[in-house]
XYZ file of C-alpha atoms in Angstrom:
350
model
C -48.803 51.348 133.670
C -46.002 52.956 131.684
C -46.840 55.455 129.068
C -44.837 55.444 125.823
C -43.073 58.715 125.381
C -41.749 59.926 122.041
C -38.058 60.844 122.292
C -37.544 63.400 119.587
C -33.774 63.542 120.071
C -33.372 59.794 119.646
C -35.607 59.787 116.611
C -33.551 62.483 115.001
C -30.366 60.516 115.626
C -31.820 57.340 114.139
C -33.049 59.163 111.084
C -29.593 60.562 110.464
C -28.056 57.118 110.686
C -30.571 55.718 108.189
C -30.004 58.522 105.736
C -26.249 58.065 105.993
C -26.636 54.344 105.361
C -28.762 54.971 102.274
C -26.276 57.482 100.935
C -23.400 55.086 101.533
C -25.211 52.307 99.686
C -25.964 54.603 96.777
C -22.364 55.741 96.597
C -21.104 52.162 96.646
C -23.474 51.291 93.815
C -22.276 54.210 91.683
C -18.637 53.363 92.355
C -19.309 49.763 91.492
C -20.735 50.801 88.140
C -17.767 53.040 87.472
C -15.244 50.321 88.277
C -17.015 47.499 86.522
C -15.507 46.430 83.149
C -17.136 48.228 80.266
C -19.190 46.021 78.064
C -17.783 45.365 74.560
C -19.269 47.614 71.889
C -21.912 45.927 69.870
C -19.661 46.213 66.772
C -17.074 43.994 68.496
C -19.416 41.534 70.196
C -19.766 39.666 66.958
C -16.688 39.549 64.657
C -17.705 39.891 61.053
C -15.277 38.189 58.678
C -14.716 39.838 55.289
C -15.852 37.745 52.372
C -13.796 39.590 49.728
C -10.395 41.248 49.481
C -9.341 44.162 47.257
C -6.714 43.388 44.608
C -4.944 45.304 41.856
C -2.888 44.210 38.863
C 0.854 44.896 38.978
C 4.029 44.069 37.080
C 5.899 40.993 38.299
C 9.426 39.774 37.468
C 9.576 36.837 39.899
C 12.863 38.043 41.476
C 15.009 35.429 43.219
C 18.255 35.934 45.121
C 20.869 33.528 43.795
C 24.555 32.774 44.218
C 26.862 33.204 41.237
C 30.218 31.484 40.809
C 32.631 32.851 38.221
C 35.304 30.603 36.727
C 38.312 32.886 36.771
C 42.023 33.040 36.175
C 44.560 34.816 38.354
C 44.673 38.631 38.627
C 45.856 40.670 35.657
C 47.849 43.879 35.596
C 48.014 47.129 33.707
C 51.606 47.066 32.382
C 53.913 50.038 32.017
C 55.470 50.192 28.561
C 58.097 52.708 29.710
C 60.643 53.015 32.487
C 60.675 56.198 34.522
C 58.913 58.127 37.247
C 55.137 58.218 37.703
C 54.389 61.920 37.284
C 50.580 61.746 37.454
C 47.957 59.179 38.381
C 44.172 59.086 38.197
C 44.050 55.542 39.559
C 41.620 54.771 42.401
C 40.852 51.430 43.986
C 37.485 50.086 42.749
C 37.509 52.860 40.154
C 37.221 52.373 36.399
C 39.781 52.575 33.609
C 38.263 53.225 30.203
C 39.637 52.749 26.737
C 40.684 56.008 25.097
C 41.675 57.697 28.369
C 44.901 58.089 30.309
C 45.338 56.947 33.925
C 49.109 57.275 34.392
C 51.881 59.457 33.035
C 55.574 58.461 33.101
C 58.163 61.236 32.879
C 55.354 63.583 31.858
C 54.203 61.365 28.975
C 50.540 60.242 29.256
C 50.037 56.527 28.730
C 47.009 55.795 26.550
C 44.612 53.082 27.758
C 43.386 51.071 24.821
C 41.223 47.957 24.623
C 42.088 45.904 21.555
C 41.268 42.349 20.620
C 44.984 41.739 20.012
C 47.416 43.626 22.259
C 49.928 45.856 20.505
C 53.203 43.952 20.507
C 55.337 46.119 18.207
C 55.779 49.649 16.907
C 53.686 50.244 13.781
C 54.765 52.096 10.672
C 53.163 53.017 7.395
C 52.219 49.882 5.404
C 52.342 47.434 8.332
C 49.542 44.863 8.491
C 48.376 42.111 10.810
C 45.900 41.311 13.567
C 47.337 44.021 15.819
C 46.847 46.612 13.070
C 43.212 45.608 12.538
C 42.584 45.589 16.295
C 44.031 49.102 16.743
C 42.127 50.370 13.727
C 38.837 48.963 15.025
C 39.242 50.561 18.459
C 40.232 53.952 17.057
C 37.095 53.880 14.899
C 35.037 52.797 17.925
C 36.341 55.779 19.896
C 35.285 58.163 17.131
C 38.667 58.723 15.468
C 38.384 57.882 11.771
C 41.095 55.310 11.095
C 39.724 53.908 7.829
C 38.990 50.310 6.936
C 42.171 49.275 5.130
C 43.985 46.221 6.491
C 47.257 48.172 6.714
C 48.594 51.215 8.538
C 47.660 54.262 6.447
C 48.123 58.018 6.737
C 44.457 58.165 7.859
C 45.204 55.755 10.690
C 48.239 57.832 11.730
C 46.036 60.926 11.910
C 43.480 59.085 14.061
C 46.206 57.891 16.443
C 47.710 61.384 16.629
C 44.324 62.983 17.360
C 43.666 60.595 20.245
C 47.132 61.145 21.729
C 46.861 64.938 21.432
C 43.449 64.912 23.158
C 45.153 63.384 26.222
C 48.061 65.822 26.278
C 50.609 63.586 24.555
C 52.951 64.614 21.732
C 52.618 61.884 19.115
C 55.252 60.927 16.595
C 53.515 61.009 13.229
C 55.980 58.572 11.668
C 55.486 55.675 14.086
C 52.841 54.359 16.492
C 54.866 53.415 19.562
C 53.456 50.492 21.502
C 55.243 51.743 24.664
C 52.856 54.704 24.796
C 49.818 52.405 25.143
C 48.622 50.364 28.107
C 46.507 47.417 27.020
C 43.043 46.777 28.503
C 41.231 43.442 28.145
C 37.902 45.300 27.970
C 36.764 48.813 27.065
C 35.822 49.496 30.675
C 37.818 47.818 33.407
C 37.551 48.087 37.191
C 40.647 48.419 39.382
C 41.376 46.039 42.230
C 44.441 47.900 43.444
C 46.645 50.795 42.377
C 50.159 49.335 42.527
C 52.089 52.603 42.203
C 51.625 56.242 43.154
C 52.978 59.571 41.977
C 56.740 59.627 42.519
C 57.193 55.885 42.142
C 59.975 54.739 39.831
C 58.864 51.920 37.563
C 60.514 49.657 35.030
C 59.257 48.732 31.598
C 56.953 45.716 31.911
C 56.090 46.414 35.561
C 52.498 46.179 36.739
C 51.133 49.591 37.732
C 47.546 48.598 38.556
C 45.907 45.266 39.409
C 42.871 44.392 37.301
C 40.220 41.761 37.993
C 41.007 38.238 36.774
C 39.763 37.000 33.453
C 36.395 35.260 33.676
C 36.016 32.164 31.512
C 32.447 31.366 32.545
C 29.812 31.915 35.225
C 26.877 29.958 36.585
C 24.146 30.085 39.207
C 24.829 27.458 41.862
C 21.398 27.443 43.545
C 19.097 27.657 40.540
C 15.484 27.751 41.843
C 13.363 24.756 40.873
C 10.021 26.526 40.552
C 10.160 29.631 38.392
C 7.644 31.680 36.463
C 7.938 30.731 32.772
C 9.798 33.101 30.472
C 13.267 34.259 29.490
C 15.282 35.299 32.520
C 18.204 37.589 33.205
C 20.787 37.906 35.939
C 20.861 41.355 37.545
C 24.325 42.095 38.957
C 24.368 45.521 40.575
C 22.778 47.692 37.864
C 23.677 45.497 34.855
C 21.608 42.742 33.228
C 23.167 39.508 31.954
C 21.091 37.115 29.817
C 21.571 33.487 30.831
C 20.860 30.062 29.418
C 18.004 27.994 30.855
C 20.401 26.325 33.256
C 21.659 29.693 34.556
C 24.997 29.926 32.754
C 26.857 32.766 31.035
C 29.550 31.958 28.466
C 29.580 34.980 26.148
C 33.037 36.615 26.329
C 31.682 40.169 26.094
C 29.244 39.541 28.939
C 31.917 37.877 31.053
C 34.254 40.842 30.622
C 31.381 43.117 31.573
C 30.746 40.990 34.673
C 34.395 41.348 35.695
C 33.850 45.124 35.832
C 30.908 45.014 38.247
C 31.333 46.139 41.880
C 29.983 42.808 43.178
C 32.611 40.822 41.293
C 35.385 43.215 42.332
C 34.297 43.029 45.992
C 34.366 39.231 45.875
C 38.079 39.274 45.073
C 38.848 40.320 48.640
C 36.654 37.643 50.192
C 37.408 34.079 51.253
C 35.754 32.855 48.044
C 36.908 35.043 45.129
C 34.460 35.081 42.272
C 31.466 34.065 44.413
C 28.753 36.681 44.985
C 24.979 37.131 45.091
C 22.761 38.522 42.350
C 19.087 38.707 41.417
C 17.573 36.250 38.940
C 14.392 37.593 37.363
C 12.228 37.647 34.256
C 13.699 39.671 31.414
C 10.238 41.148 30.748
C 7.673 41.672 33.527
C 4.272 39.995 33.362
C 0.977 41.429 34.573
C -0.254 39.656 37.708
C -2.662 39.806 40.610
C -1.453 39.210 44.144
C -4.211 37.226 45.895
C -4.572 35.382 49.209
C -3.894 31.654 48.687
C -7.403 30.735 49.879
C -8.949 32.715 47.036
C -7.768 30.127 44.492
C -9.901 27.032 43.922
C -9.800 23.968 41.690
C -6.012 24.095 41.824
C -4.093 21.954 39.314
C -0.338 21.569 38.763
C 0.222 25.208 37.798
C -3.117 26.952 37.873
C -6.654 27.256 39.134
C -9.462 29.797 39.281
C -10.502 32.872 41.253
C -13.982 34.268 41.759
C -14.695 37.993 41.444
C -18.189 39.509 41.468
C -19.687 36.114 40.621
C -17.357 35.795 37.607
C -14.810 32.974 37.398
C -11.309 33.720 36.048
C -8.887 30.965 35.109
C -5.363 31.851 36.265
C -1.817 30.522 36.155
C 0.092 30.425 39.434
C 3.489 32.088 38.969
C 4.872 32.231 42.502
C 4.297 33.413 46.034
C 5.965 35.753 48.504
C 5.094 36.666 52.098
C 1.736 34.920 52.040
C 0.605 36.352 48.695
C 0.191 34.184 45.595
C 0.859 35.820 42.228
C -1.337 34.723 39.336
C -1.609 35.703 35.683
C -4.527 35.387 33.296
C -6.766 37.198 30.846
C -8.492 40.501 31.697
C -7.035 40.626 35.195
C -6.580 44.416 35.017
C -10.338 44.728 35.431
C -10.473 42.594 38.607
C -10.836 44.773 41.708
C -11.646 42.190 44.375
C -11.661 38.433 44.884
C -13.814 36.110 46.976
C -11.855 34.858 49.969
C -13.810 31.643 50.490
C -14.996 30.340 47.151
C -16.471 26.864 47.010
C -13.505 24.605 46.366
C -15.536 22.005 44.515
C -17.077 24.321 41.941
C -15.941 23.855 38.335
C -13.056 25.948 37.007
C -14.105 26.974 33.512
């Protein structure tokens, strides 16, 4: 008969193995928890969709980018009335020449830029009359030199001419107004396409000394938008506004001359399509609007519908949309701070 004998050394070894196994299991469990994907926060487990959206009233001009085509003649020139040497020049390409100033001097004599309805075509003396006299008189008065209102050349008109010439460094003859001392401008402010001469150049009488933009007989928008917010509109070219007809045309001579002086028109002259450029077509006066998500509008008709705000229905007119926002106008919209995003589409619009 064999007696069982406790082996303390073996027991100790087995206990160590068991403890190590337990520790290993515990460590694996902890590591597993650490490496397991974190559960989504309770705030993200269930996506809550907003039922309203904040809005605020703003001014709206319904701006549209359009293409303008100008009906133009060939280039025009600033003409030298004298022969001689260019002794000074303030001409710069794309710069401006203004009536009542001097851009060039020939043989030390400043040439006076003057915009008149009828170009000066002769020397004027006391008692002369005609369209050229009235045109010169009107421009001298416009420039602030008192030339009177008589239909003939008077001593008062001579004094006005002399004062203008002296202000530019010229030495006027008080017995005659010499047309050769003036360079005619088609408009009171004219842009320059190209300076044709420089200081030191020798020029002949009648020679072009600067190229001016062509005359514009008319202008129109070629891609007139079909859906526009109602109201009088204007064409914004660079920083200048040009009223247009309903079909997007400009025919007023003063406006057309002004257009010919804009940087956009001048830049088009060096392109493959002279007289064609882009501009902005917008409302002459802004309207107050709300920009709302399209889904906030219900009971939509041809041009309008309704929005719901704080259980109150507002009838609105749809003016346009941009980048997923619909612009609407209506009464008391300045007080609207939010709109319902999912109003019942079948509810009445009152």
